[in-house]
PDB file of C-alpha atoms in Angstrom:
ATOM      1  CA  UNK A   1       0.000   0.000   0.000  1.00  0.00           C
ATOM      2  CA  UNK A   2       1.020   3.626  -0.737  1.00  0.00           C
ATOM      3  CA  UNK A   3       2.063   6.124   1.590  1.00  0.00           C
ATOM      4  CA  UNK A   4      -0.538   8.553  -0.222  1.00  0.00           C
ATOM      5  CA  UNK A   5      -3.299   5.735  -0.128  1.00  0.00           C
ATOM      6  CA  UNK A   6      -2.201   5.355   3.509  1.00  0.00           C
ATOM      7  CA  UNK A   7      -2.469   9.075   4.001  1.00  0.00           C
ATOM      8  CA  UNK A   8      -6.004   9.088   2.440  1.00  0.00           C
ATOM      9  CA  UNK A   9      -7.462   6.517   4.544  1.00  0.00           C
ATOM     10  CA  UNK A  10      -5.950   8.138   7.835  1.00  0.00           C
ATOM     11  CA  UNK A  11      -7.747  11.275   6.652  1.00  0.00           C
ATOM     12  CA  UNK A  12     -11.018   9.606   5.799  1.00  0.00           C
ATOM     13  CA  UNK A  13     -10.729   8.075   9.847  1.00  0.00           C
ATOM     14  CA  UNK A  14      -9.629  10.680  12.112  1.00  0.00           C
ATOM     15  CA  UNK A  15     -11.204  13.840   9.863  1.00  0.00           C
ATOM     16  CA  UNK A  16     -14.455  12.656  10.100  1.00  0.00           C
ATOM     17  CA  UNK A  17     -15.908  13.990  13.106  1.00  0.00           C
ATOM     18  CA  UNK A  18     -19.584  13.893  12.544  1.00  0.00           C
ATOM     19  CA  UNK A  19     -19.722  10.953  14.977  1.00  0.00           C
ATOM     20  CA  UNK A  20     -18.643  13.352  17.580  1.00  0.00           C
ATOM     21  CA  UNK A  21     -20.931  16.379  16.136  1.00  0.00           C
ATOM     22  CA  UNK A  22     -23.180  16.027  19.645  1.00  0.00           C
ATOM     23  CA  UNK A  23     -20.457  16.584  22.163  1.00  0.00           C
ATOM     24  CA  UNK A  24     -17.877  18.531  19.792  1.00  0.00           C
ATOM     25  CA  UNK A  25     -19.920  21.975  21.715  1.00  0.00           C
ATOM     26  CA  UNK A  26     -19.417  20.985  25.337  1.00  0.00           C
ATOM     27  CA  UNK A  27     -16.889  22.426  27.406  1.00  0.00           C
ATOM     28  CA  UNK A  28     -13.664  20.765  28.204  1.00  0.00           C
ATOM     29  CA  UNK A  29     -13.940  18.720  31.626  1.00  0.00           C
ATOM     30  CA  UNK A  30     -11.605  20.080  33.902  1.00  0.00           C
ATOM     31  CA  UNK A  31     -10.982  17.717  36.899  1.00  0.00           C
ATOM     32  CA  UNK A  32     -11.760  19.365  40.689  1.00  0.00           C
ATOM     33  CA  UNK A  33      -9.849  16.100  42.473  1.00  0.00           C
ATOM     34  CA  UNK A  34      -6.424  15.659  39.892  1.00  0.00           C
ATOM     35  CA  UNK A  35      -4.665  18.373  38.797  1.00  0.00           C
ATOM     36  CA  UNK A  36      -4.217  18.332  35.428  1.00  0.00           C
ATOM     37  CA  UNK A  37      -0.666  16.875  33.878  1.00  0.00           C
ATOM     38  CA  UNK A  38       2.291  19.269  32.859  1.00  0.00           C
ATOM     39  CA  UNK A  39       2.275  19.501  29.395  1.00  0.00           C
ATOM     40  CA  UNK A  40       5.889  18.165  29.142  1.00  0.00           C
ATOM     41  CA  UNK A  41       4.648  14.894  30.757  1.00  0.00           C
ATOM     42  CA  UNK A  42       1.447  14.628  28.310  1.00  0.00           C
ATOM     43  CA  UNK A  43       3.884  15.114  25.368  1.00  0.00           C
ATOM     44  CA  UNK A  44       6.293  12.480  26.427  1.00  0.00           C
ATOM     45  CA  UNK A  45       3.732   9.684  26.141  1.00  0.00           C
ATOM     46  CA  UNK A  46       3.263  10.510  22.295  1.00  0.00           C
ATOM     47  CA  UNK A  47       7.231  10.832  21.763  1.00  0.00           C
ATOM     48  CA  UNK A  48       8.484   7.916  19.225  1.00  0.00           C
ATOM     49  CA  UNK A  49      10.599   6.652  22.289  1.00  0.00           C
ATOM     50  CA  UNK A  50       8.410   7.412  25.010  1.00  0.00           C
ATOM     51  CA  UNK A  51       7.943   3.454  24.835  1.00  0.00           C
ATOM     52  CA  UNK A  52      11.194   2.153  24.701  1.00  0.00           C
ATOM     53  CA  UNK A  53      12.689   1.466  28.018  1.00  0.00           C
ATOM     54  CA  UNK A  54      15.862   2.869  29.036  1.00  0.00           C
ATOM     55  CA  UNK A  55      18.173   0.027  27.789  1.00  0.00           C
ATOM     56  CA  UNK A  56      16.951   0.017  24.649  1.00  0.00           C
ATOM     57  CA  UNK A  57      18.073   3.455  24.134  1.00  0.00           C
ATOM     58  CA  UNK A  58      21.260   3.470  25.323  1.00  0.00           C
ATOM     59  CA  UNK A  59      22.165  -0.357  23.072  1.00  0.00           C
ATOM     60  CA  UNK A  60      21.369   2.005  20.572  1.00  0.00           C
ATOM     61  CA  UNK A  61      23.810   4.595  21.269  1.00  0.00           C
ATOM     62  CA  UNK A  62      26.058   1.838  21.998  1.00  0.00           C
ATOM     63  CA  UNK A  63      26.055   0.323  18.583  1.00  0.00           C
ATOM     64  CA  UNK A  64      26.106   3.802  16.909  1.00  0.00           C
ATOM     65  CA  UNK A  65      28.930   4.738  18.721  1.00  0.00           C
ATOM     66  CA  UNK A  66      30.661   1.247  17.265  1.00  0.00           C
ATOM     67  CA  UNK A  67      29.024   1.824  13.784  1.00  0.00           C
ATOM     68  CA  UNK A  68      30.692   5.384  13.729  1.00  0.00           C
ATOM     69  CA  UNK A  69      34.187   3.542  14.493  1.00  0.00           C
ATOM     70  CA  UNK A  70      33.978   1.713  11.492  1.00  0.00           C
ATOM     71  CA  UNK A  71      32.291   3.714   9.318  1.00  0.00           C
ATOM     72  CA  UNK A  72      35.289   4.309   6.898  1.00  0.00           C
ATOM     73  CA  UNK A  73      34.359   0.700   5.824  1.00  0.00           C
ATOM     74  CA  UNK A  74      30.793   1.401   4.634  1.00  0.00           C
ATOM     75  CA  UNK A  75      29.201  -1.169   6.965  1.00  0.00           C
ATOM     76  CA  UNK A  76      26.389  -3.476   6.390  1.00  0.00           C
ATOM     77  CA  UNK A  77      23.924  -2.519   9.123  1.00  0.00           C
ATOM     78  CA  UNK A  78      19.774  -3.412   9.993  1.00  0.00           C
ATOM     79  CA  UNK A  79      18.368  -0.197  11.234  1.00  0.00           C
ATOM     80  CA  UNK A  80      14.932   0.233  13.020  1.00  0.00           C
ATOM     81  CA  UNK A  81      13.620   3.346  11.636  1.00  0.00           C
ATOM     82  CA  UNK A  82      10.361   5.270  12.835  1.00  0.00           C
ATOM     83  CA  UNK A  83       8.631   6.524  10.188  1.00  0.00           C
ATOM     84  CA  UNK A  84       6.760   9.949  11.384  1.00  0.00           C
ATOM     85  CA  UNK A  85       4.400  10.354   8.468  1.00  0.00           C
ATOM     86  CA  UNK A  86       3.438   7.130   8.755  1.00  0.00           C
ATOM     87  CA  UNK A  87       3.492   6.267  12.499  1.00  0.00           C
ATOM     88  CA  UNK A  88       4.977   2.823  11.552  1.00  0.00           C
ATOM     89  CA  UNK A  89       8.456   1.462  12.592  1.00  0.00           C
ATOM     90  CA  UNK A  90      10.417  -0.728   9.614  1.00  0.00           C
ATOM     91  CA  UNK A  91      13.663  -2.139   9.729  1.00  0.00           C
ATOM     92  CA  UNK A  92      16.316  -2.183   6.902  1.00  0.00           C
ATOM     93  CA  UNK A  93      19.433  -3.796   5.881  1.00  0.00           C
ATOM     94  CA  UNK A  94      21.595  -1.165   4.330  1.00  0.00           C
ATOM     95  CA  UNK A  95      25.145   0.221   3.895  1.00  0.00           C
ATOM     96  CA  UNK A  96      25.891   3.336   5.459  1.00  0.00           C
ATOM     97  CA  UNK A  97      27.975   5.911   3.905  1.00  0.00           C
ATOM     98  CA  UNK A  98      28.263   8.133   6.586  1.00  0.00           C
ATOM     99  CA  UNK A  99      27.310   8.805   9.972  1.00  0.00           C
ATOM    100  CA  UNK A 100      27.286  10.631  13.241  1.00  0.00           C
ATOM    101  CA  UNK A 101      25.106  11.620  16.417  1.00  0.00           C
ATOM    102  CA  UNK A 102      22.433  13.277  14.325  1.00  0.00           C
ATOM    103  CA  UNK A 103      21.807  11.425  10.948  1.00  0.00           C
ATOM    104  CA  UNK A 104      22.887   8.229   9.008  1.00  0.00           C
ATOM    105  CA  UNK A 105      23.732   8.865   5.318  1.00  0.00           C
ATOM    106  CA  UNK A 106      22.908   5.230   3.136  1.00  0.00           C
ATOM    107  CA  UNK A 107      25.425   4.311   0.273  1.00  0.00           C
ATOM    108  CA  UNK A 108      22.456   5.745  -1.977  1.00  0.00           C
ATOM    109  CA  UNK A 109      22.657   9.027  -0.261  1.00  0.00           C
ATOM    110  CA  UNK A 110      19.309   8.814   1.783  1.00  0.00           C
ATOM    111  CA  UNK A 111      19.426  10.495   4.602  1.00  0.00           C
ATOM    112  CA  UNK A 112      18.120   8.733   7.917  1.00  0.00           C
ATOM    113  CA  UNK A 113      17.796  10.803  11.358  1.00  0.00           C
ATOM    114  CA  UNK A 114      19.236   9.596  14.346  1.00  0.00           C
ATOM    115  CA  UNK A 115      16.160  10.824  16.023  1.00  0.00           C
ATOM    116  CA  UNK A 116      14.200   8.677  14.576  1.00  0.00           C
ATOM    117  CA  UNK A 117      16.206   5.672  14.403  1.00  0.00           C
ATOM    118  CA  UNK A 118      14.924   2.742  17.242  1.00  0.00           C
ATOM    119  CA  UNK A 119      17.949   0.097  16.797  1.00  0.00           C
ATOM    120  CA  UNK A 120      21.227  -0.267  15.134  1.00  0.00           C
ATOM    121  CA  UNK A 121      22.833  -3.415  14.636  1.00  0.00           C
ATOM    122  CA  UNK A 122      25.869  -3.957  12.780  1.00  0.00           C
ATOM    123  CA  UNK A 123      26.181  -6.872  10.690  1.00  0.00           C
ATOM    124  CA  UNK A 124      29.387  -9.330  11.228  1.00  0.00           C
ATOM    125  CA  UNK A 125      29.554 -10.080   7.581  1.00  0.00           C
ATOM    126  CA  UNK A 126      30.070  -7.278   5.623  1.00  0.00           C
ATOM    127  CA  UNK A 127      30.414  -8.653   2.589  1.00  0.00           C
TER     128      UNK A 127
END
């Protein structure tokens, strides 16, 4: 599937709010018992690693770091990409070009940013 059909069917979901078209008037619902979250905190659970536990993050960093060491070799790597536009993680088997703490270049010269990038492994045959 297309990332334009894709597009069009999120559209065709979440822009049609005629479901909603009896409550879309009514005041927001402000709690008298909770106070309400800090907005940094409400933004963190929609972050692409919100999810991803500590560890996870920092193997990744490890095995950038160690891609970035060998880098002069062009080295065969599977990368875990989050896709914004799409909301959907892929992964990849690629050689990199270039690389350092904020973006991957590919052998074909796509670019890939670190900040989106979920895991890094580098491949022991490089061949």
């Amino acid at each position: 599937m297309s990332l334009e059909t894709k597009r069009q069917i999120a559209e065709q979901l979440f822009n049609d709010t005629s479901a909603y078209a009896d409550i879309m008037a009514l005041p927001h619902h402000v709690s008298s018992r909770h106070p309400a979250m800090p907005q940094g905190d409400r933004a963190a659970q929609f972050a692409p690693f919100a999810a991803l536990p500590f560890e996870a993050m920092a193997k990744c960093r490890r095995n950038l770091r160690a891609v970035c060491a060998v880098i002069a070799t062009k080295p065969r790597v599977d990368l875990t990409v989050f896709a914004p536009e799409t909301g959907e993680s892929r992964t990849i088997r690629v050689r990199l070009k270039a690389a350092n703490e904020t973006q991957l270049t590919l052998l074909d010269g796509q670019v890939i940013l670190v900040e989106n990038l979920q895991a890094i492994q580098l491949l022991k045959n490089n061949h």
